[in-house]
XYZ file of C-alpha atoms in Angstrom:
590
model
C -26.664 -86.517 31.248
C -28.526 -86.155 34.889
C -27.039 -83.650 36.916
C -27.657 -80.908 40.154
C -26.969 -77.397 38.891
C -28.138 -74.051 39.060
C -30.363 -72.606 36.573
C -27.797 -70.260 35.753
C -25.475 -72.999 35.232
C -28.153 -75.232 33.133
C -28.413 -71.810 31.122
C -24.395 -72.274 30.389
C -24.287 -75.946 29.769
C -27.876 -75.845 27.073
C -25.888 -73.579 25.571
C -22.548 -76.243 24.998
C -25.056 -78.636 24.390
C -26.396 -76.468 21.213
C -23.513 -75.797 19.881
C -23.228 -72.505 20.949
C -19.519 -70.799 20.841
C -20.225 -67.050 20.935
C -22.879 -64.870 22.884
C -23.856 -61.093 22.363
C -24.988 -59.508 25.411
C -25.099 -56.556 28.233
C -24.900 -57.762 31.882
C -27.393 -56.218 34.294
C -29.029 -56.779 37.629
C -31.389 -59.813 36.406
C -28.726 -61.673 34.506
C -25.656 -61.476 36.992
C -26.083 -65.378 37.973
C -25.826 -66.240 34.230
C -22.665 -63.916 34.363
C -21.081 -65.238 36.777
C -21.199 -68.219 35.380
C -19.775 -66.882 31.645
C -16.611 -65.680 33.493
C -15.820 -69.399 35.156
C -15.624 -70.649 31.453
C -13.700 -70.730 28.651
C -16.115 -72.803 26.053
C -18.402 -70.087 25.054
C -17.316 -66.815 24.017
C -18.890 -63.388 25.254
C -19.297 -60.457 23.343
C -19.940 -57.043 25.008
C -21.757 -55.062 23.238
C -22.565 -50.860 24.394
C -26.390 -51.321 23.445
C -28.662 -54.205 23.551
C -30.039 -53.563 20.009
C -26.623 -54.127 19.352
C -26.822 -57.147 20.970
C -29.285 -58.688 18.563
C -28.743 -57.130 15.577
C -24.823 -58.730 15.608
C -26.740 -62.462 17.095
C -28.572 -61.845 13.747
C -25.461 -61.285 11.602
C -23.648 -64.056 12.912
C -26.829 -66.668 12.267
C -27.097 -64.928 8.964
C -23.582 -65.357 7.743
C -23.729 -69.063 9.444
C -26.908 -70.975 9.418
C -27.091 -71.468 13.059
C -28.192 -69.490 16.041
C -27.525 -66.260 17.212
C -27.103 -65.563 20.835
C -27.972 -62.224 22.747
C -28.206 -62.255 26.698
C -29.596 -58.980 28.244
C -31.350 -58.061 31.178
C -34.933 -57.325 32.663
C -36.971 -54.156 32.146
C -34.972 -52.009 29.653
C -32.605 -54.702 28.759
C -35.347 -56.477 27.426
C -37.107 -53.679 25.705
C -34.143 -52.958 23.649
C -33.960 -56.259 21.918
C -37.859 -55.274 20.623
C -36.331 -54.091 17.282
C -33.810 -56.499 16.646
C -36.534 -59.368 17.711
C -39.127 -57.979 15.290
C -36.549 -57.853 12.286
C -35.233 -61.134 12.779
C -39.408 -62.157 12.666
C -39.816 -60.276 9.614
C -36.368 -61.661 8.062
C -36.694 -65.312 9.243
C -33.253 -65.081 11.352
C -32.997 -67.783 13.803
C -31.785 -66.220 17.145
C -32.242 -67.495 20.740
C -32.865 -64.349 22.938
C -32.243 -64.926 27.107
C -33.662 -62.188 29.092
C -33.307 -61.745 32.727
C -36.498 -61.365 35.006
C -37.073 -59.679 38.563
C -37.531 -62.846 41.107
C -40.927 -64.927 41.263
C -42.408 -63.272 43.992
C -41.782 -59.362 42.562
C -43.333 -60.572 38.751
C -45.821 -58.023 38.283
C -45.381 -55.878 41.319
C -43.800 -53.190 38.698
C -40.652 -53.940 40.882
C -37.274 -52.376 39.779
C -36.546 -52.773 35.987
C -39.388 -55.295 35.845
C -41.297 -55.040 32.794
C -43.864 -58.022 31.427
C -41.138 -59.350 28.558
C -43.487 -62.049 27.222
C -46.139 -59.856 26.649
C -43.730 -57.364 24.779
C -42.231 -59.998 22.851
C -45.144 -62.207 22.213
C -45.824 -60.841 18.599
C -42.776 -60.075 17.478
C -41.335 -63.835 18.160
C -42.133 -67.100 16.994
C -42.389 -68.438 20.706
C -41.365 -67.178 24.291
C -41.626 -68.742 27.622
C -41.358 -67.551 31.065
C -39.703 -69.853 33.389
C -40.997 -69.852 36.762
C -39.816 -73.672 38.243
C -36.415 -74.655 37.602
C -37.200 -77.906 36.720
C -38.753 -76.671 33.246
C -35.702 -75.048 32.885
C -33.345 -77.701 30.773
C -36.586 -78.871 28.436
C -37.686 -74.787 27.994
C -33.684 -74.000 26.240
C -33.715 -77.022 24.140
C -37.408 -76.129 22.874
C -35.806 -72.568 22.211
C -33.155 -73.639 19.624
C -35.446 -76.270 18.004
C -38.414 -73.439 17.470
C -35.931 -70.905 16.416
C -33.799 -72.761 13.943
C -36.757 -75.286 12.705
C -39.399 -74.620 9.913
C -39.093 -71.200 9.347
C -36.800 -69.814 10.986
C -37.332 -67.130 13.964
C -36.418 -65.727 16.929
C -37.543 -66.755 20.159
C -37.639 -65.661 23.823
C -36.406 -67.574 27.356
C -37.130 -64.744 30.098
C -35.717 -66.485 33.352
C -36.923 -64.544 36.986
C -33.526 -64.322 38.872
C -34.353 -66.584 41.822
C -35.130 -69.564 38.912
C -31.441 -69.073 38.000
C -30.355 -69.325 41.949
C -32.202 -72.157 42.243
C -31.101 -75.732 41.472
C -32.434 -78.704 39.611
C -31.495 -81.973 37.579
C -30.286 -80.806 33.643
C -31.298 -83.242 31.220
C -29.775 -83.001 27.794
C -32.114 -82.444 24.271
C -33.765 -85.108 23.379
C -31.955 -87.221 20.386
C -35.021 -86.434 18.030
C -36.560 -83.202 18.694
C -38.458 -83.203 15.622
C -40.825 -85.583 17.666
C -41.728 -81.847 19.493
C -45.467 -83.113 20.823
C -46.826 -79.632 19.276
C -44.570 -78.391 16.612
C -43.508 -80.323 13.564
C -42.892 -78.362 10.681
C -43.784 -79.721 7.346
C -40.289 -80.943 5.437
C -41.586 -82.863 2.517
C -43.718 -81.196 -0.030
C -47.124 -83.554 -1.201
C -45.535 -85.014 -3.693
C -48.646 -84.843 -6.353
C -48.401 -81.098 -6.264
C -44.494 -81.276 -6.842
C -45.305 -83.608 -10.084
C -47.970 -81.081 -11.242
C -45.806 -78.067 -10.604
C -43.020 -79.801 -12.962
C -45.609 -80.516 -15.367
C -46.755 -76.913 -15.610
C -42.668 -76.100 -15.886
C -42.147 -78.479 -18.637
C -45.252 -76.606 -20.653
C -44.496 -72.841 -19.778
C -43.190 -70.619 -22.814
C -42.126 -67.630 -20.519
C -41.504 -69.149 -17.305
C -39.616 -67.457 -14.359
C -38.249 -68.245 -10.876
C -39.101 -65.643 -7.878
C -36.854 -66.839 -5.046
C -36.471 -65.303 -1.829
C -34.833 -65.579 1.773
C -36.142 -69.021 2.299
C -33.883 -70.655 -0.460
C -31.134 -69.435 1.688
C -32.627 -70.022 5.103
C -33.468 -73.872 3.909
C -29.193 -74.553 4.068
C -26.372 -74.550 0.883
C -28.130 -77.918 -0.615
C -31.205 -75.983 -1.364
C -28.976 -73.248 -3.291
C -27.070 -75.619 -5.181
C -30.191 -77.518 -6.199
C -31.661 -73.815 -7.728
C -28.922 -73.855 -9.711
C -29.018 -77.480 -10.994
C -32.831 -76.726 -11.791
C -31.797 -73.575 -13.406
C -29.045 -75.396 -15.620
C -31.882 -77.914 -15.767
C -35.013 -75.313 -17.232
C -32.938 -72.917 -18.635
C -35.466 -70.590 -16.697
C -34.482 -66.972 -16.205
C -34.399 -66.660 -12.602
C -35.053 -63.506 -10.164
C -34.420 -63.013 -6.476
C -35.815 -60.462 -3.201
C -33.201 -58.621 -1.330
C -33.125 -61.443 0.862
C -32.463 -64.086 -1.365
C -29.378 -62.780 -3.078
C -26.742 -65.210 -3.591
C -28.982 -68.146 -3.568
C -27.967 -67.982 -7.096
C -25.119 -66.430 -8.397
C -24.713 -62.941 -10.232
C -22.526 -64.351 -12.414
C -25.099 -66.773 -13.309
C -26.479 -67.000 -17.369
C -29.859 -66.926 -16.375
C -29.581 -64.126 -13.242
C -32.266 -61.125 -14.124
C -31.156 -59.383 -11.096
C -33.418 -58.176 -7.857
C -36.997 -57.637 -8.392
C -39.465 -55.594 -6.511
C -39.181 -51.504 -6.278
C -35.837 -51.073 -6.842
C -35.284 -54.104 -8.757
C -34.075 -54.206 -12.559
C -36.328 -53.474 -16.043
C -35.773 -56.768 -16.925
C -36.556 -58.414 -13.392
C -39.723 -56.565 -12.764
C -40.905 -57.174 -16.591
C -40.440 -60.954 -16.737
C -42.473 -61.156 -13.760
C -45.416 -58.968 -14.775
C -45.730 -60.872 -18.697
C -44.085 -64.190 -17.488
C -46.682 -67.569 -18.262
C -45.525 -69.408 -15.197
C -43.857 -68.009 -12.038
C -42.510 -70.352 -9.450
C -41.891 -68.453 -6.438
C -39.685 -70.683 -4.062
C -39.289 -69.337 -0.354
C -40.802 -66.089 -0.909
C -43.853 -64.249 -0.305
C -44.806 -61.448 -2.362
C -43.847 -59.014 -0.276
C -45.269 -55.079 -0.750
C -41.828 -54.172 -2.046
C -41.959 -57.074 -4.776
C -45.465 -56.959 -6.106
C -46.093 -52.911 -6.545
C -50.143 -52.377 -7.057
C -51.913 -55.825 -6.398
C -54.197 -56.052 -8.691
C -51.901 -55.261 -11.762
C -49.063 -58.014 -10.526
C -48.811 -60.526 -12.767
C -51.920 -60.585 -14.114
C -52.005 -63.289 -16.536
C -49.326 -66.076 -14.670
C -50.170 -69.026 -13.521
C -48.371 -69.441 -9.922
C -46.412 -71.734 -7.809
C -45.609 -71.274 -4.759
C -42.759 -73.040 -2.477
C -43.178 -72.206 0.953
C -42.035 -73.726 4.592
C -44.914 -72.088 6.577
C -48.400 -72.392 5.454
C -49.645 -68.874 6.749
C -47.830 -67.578 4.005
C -49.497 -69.173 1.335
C -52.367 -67.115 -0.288
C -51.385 -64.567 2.451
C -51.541 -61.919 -0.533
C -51.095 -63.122 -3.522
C -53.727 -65.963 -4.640
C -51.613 -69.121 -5.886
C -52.810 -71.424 -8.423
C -50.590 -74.534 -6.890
C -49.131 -74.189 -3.298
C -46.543 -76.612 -1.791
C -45.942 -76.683 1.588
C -42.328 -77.986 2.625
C -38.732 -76.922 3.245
C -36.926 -75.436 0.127
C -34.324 -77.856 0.044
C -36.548 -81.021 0.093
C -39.370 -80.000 -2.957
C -36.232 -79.010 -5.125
C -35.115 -82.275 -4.692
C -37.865 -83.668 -5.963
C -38.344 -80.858 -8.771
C -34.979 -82.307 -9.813
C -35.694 -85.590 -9.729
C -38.669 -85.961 -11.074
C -37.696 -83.604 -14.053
C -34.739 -85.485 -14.891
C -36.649 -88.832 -14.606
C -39.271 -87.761 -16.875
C -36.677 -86.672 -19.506
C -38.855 -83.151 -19.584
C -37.553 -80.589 -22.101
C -37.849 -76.821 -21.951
C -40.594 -75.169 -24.637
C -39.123 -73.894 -27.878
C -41.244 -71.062 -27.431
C -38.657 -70.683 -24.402
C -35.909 -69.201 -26.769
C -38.190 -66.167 -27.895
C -39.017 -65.173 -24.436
C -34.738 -65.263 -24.085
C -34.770 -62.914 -26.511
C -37.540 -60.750 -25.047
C -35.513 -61.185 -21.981
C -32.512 -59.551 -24.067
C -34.259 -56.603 -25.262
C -35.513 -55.687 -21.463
C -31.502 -56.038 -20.251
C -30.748 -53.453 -23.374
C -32.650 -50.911 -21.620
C -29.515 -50.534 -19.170
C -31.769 -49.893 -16.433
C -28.768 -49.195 -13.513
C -27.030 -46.894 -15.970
C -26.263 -43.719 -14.641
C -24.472 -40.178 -15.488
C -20.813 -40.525 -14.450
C -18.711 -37.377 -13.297
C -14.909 -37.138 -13.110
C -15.344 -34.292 -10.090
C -17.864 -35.683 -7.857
C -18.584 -39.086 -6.280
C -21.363 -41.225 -8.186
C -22.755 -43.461 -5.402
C -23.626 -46.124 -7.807
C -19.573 -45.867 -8.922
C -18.393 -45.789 -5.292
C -19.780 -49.455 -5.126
C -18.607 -50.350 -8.332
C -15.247 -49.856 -7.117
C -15.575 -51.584 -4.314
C -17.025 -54.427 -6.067
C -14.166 -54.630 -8.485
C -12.203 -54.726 -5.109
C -13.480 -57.461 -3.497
C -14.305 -59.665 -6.714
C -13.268 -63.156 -6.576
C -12.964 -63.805 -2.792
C -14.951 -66.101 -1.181
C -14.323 -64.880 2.338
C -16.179 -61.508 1.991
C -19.431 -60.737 4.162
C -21.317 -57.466 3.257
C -24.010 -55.816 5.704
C -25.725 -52.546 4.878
C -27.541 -50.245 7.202
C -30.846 -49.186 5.623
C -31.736 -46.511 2.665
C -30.171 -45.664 -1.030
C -27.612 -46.731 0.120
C -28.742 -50.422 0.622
C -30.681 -50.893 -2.583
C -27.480 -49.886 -4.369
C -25.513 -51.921 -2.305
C -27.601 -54.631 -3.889
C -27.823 -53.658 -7.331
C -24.204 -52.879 -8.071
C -22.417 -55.720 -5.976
C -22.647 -59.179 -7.118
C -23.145 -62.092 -4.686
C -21.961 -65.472 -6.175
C -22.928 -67.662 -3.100
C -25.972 -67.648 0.030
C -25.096 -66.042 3.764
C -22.389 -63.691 2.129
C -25.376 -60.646 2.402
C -26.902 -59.579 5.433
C -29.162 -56.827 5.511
C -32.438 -55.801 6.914
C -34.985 -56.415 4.460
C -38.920 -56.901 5.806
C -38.288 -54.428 8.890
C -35.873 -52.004 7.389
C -33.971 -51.191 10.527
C -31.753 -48.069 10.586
C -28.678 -49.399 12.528
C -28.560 -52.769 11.511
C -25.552 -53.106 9.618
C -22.046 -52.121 12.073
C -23.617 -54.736 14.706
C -24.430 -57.283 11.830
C -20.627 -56.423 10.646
C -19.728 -57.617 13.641
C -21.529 -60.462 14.300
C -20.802 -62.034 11.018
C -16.778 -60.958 11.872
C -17.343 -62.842 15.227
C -18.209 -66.004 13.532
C -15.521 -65.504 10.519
C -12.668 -63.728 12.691
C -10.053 -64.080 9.157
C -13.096 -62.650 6.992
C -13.459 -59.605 5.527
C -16.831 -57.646 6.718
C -17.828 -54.811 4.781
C -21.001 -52.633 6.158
C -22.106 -50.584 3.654
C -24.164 -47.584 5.385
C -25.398 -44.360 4.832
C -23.940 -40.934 6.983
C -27.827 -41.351 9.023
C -28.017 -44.681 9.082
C -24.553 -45.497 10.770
C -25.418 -43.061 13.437
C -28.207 -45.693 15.020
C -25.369 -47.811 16.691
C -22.757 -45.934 16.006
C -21.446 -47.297 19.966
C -20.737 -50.491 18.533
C -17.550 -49.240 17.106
C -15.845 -50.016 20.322
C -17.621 -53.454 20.746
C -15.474 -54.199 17.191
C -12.228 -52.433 19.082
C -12.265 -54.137 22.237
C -12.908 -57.759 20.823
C -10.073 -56.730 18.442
C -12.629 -57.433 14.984
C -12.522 -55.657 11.637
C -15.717 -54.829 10.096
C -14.997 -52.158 7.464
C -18.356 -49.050 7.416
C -18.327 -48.196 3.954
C -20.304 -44.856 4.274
C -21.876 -43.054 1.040
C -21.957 -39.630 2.769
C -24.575 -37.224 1.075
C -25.291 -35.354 4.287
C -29.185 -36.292 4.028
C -31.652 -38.827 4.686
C -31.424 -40.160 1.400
C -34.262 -42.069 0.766
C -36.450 -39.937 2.743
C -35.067 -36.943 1.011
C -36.040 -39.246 -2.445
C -39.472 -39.370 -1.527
C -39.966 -35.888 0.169
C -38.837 -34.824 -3.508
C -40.547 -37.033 -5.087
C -44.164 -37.412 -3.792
C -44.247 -34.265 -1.271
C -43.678 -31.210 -3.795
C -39.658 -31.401 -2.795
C -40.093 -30.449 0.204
C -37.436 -31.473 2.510
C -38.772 -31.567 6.423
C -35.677 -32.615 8.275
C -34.249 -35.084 5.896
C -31.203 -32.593 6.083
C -28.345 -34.245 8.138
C -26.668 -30.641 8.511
C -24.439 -31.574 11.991
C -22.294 -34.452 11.062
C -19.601 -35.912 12.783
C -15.771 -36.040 11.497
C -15.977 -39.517 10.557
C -12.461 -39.565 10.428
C -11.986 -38.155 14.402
C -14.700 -40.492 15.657
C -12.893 -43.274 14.152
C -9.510 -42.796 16.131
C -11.827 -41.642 18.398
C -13.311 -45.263 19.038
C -9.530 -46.275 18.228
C -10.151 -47.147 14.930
C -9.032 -45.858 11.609
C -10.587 -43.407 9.632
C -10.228 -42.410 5.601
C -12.186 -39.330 3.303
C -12.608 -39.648 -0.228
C -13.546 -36.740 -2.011
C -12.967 -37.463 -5.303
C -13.180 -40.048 -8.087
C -9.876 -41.123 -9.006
C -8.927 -41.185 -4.977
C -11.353 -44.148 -4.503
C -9.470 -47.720 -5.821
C -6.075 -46.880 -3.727
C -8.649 -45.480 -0.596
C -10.794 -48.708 -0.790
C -7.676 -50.802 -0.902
C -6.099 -49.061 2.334
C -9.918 -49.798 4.194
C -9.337 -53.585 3.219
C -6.057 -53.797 4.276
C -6.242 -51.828 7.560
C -5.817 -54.346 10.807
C -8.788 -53.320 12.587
C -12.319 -51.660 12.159
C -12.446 -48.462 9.634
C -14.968 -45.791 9.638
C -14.944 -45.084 5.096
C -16.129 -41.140 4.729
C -16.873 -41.321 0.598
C -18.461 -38.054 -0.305
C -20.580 -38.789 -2.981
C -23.347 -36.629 -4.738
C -25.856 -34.921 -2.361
C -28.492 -35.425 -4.614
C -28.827 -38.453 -6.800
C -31.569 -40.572 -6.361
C -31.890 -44.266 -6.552
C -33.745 -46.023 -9.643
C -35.062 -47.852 -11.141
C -37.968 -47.184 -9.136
C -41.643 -48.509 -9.021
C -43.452 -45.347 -7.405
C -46.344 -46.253 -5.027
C -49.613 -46.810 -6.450
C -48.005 -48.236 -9.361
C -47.989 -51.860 -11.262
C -44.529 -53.359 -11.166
C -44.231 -53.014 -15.118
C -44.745 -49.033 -14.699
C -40.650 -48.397 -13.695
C -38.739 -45.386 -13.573
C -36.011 -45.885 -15.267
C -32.736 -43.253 -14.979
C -33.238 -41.543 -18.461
C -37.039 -41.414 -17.601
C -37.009 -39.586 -14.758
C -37.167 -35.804 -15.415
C -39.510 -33.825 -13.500
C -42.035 -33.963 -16.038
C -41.780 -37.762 -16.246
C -42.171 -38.031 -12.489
C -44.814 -36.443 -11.834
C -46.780 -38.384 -14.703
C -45.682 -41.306 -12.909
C -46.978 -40.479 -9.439
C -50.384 -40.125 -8.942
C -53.041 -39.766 -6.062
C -52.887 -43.182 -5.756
C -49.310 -43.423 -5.449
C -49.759 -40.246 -3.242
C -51.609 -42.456 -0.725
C -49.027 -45.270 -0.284
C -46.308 -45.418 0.857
């Protein structure tokens, strides 16, 4: 299709042309073509959002829950500069997400004209790609480049900052190109060599204590690449392990599942890892979280390691046998080639079960109940026995105790159901997310599970949710502190809580009718299962007040400084214990 339009109106119809139904975004000076052409249309849907952080962190809940593209549209100067967080945890987290910013005309770029600010620049390393358009005509080919950078290889966000006299202006459109792989300069790798894939299955069919280490890129690589993990699973019989971004590649309910790995993984997670023969780590990459003190991880493994972008092999971790490729594609193979070579799993594979077994015993997320107060870690477990069994449930968390619990305790049986903020660790993240996700599954049920701090960050969005008429659900464990920082201050600073204390809190119930929402308090154990219920049935958003125990902290935990087989496990961690477990390394890391 050859056609005269404005660059605001090529802006509109790239988007059609991408499949693109919904966009987040806050109108301002440098965008007001673009929005005048969103209100003479009815094929995409806008979302207003009350902060452009908001913006993105909703476009990355709605990719996240989806697979394709998130959306945010915001303005020059400040406009811009608010997207910086959401942008860099969408880099860190692999989220695909198209980001249009508005820019002061041609002639002003640079002239520190009003709400100018140089949005490349800013952007540039916390994107996989960003352009400035300054001729129309590079317009059409610039959007269609966007969505194949941002959703392609590994997935990232990307930047289109368009001066305002580019969208005045007019031009031919040309649609995408049929193949855009074809992209002169940018053609991920798909297919993994296929002599390393062979070898790799060779050393699987040998290994007496193998284990998988999966991560976000099993989900990012689509739902084949999760249902061929668990055909290679059922395959092996391999005990597999995941990151906080790859839960519910495979499923909690799964024979083989050791849980989440990494500091606040489980005993028998962290433990396979460290004495495991063989690791095959598939879309990961042994993260600081995951591997505790470098030179103790693993130490006597030989690895494999799956990966879509090459920078991330031997990043940190040295791999004996790398395979470049997308996810989906090498476990294809794996499965192939393992069936065709009628391989069988070691005998020796049974004993490390049974090793396996004796780790689990250890009941490493038990924890003292209480019949008066509010166990966090039985708050979710409520709400997990709540929501077990439907498919159509989405849970976001803000960021803190709160999250890794969140994780531990509620069981995700299939990929995109979890959306959280894993490499960045954005405060705030979670309501937007909510949202987003609720945006692209309007008869879902969106659960944010947050923290009384963390919720605070974009609290605002509250009447985004109201307005659009959506019903994410904040499930807030309220212990009226920082918790995590308050974990560590105790923990590695002598107990010594500087301003961890959140001692002025709002009436979550008020601000939610406030907002026009609904708002419940649970102070007490046995109020919980008929509370949670009333949240899930409630018509529109609900701000959850649980009061739960001020001071519980969250283990297992692998302090800093510490090999990830040195844990501290619930009935370990007296004062005593703790303070043999930190020491001045640990004191130096954080």
């Amino acid at each position: 299709m050859q056609r005269e339009m404005t660059g605001a109106e090529m802006v509109l119809q790239a988007l059609r042309d991408n499949g693109v139904e919904h966009v987040f975004g806050y109108p301002g000076g440098a965008v007001l073509p673009i929005y005048d052409e969103l209100i003479q249309q009815d094929d995409i849907q806008h979302i207003l959002v009350r902060h452009e952080q908001g913006a993105g962190h909703a476009a990355e809940g709605y990719a996240r829950s989806t697979g394709k593209a998130g959306v945010a549209l915001v303005t020059s100067g400040p406009g811009a500069t608010n997207m910086v967080t959401a942008l860099t945890d969408a880099m860190l987290d692999s989220i695909p997400m198209v980001c249009i910013t508005g820019q002061v005309p041609t002639n002003l770029v640079g002239s520190d004209a009003f709400q100018e600010c140089d949005t490349v620049g800013i952007t540039r390393p916390c994107t996989k790609h960003n352009w400035l358009v300054k001729d129309v005509k590079d317009l059409p080919r610039v959007l269609h480049e966007a969505f194949y950078v941002a959703t392609s290889g590994r997935p990232g966000p990307v930047v289109v900052d368009i001066p305002k006299d580019v969208q005045f202006a007019t031009g031919t459109y040309e649609k995408a190109q049929t193949n855009p792989s074809a992209h002169k300069s940018y053609r991920p790798q798909l297919k993994g060599e296929m002599t390393a894939i062979r070898a790799a299955v060779e050393l699987m069919s040998k290994a007496k204590r193998p284990v998988f280490y999966t991560g976000g890129g099993v989900v990012n690589s689509g739902p084949a690449a999760s249902q061929l993990l668990r055909e290679l699973v059922d395959l092996t019989g391999f005990p597999l392990t995941s990151t906080l971004m790859g839960l519910g590649a495979y499923p909690a309910s799964g024979e083989q599942w050791l849980g989440m790995l990494g500091m606040h993984g489980t005993y028998e997670a962290n433990m396979a890892m460290h004495d495991c023969d063989l690791m095959i780590c598939i879309g990961a990459r042994f993260d600081d979280r995951i591997t505790g003190r470098l030179d103790k991880f693993s130490p006597n493994s030989t690895k494999i390691h799956v990966d879509i972008d090459p920078s991330s092999i031997n990043k940190i971790v040295h791999v004996d046998l790398p395979i470049v490729g997308d996810v989906a594609h090498v476990l294809e193979d794996m499965v192939r080639i393992w069936r065709a070579s009628s391989f069988r799993s070691q005998p020796e594979l049974k004993g490390w079960q049974t090793q396996i077994s004796k780790w689990r015993a250890r009941d490493c997320l038990s924890y003292s109940e209480n019949n008066d107060v509010i166990m966090p870690q039985y708050a979710l477990q409520r709400l997990n026995a709540a929501i077990k069994g439907r498919k159509d449930v989405y849970i976001s968390t803000e960021v803190g105790q709160h999250q890794m619990w969140a994780a531990q305790y509620l069981g995700f049986e299939s990929p995109n159901h979890w959306l959280t903020s894993g490499g960045f660790g954005t405060m705030g993240y979670g309501l937007p997310a909510a949202i987003g996700a609720q945006v692209a599954h309007p008869d879902a049920l969106c659960i944010n599970v947050a923290g009384d701090a963390s919720i605070l960050m974009n609290i605002q969005e509250m009447s985004t949710a109201v307005q659009h008429g959506l019903a994410p659900k904040t499930f807030i464990l309220n212990n009226s502190y920082m918790g995590m920082v308050r974990q560590w201050q105790q923990l590695l600073h002598g107990n010594r809580l500087s301003h961890s204390y959140t001692d002025s809190l709002p009436d979550f119930v008020k601000l939610a009718e406030a907002y026009g929402g609904k708002g419940i308090r649970v102070t007490k154990p046995a109020e919980l299962d008929d509370a949670i219920q009333e949240m899930i049935e409630a018509p529109g958003p609900v701000l959850f007040d649980c009061r739960v125990a001020q001071l519980t902290n969250c283990f297992p935990m692998i302090p800093s400084g510490k090999a990830h087989n040195e844990m501290l496990l619930p009935d370990e961690a007296t004062d005593e214990a703790v303070a043999n477990a930190i020491d001045t390394a640990g004191k130096s890391l954080v």
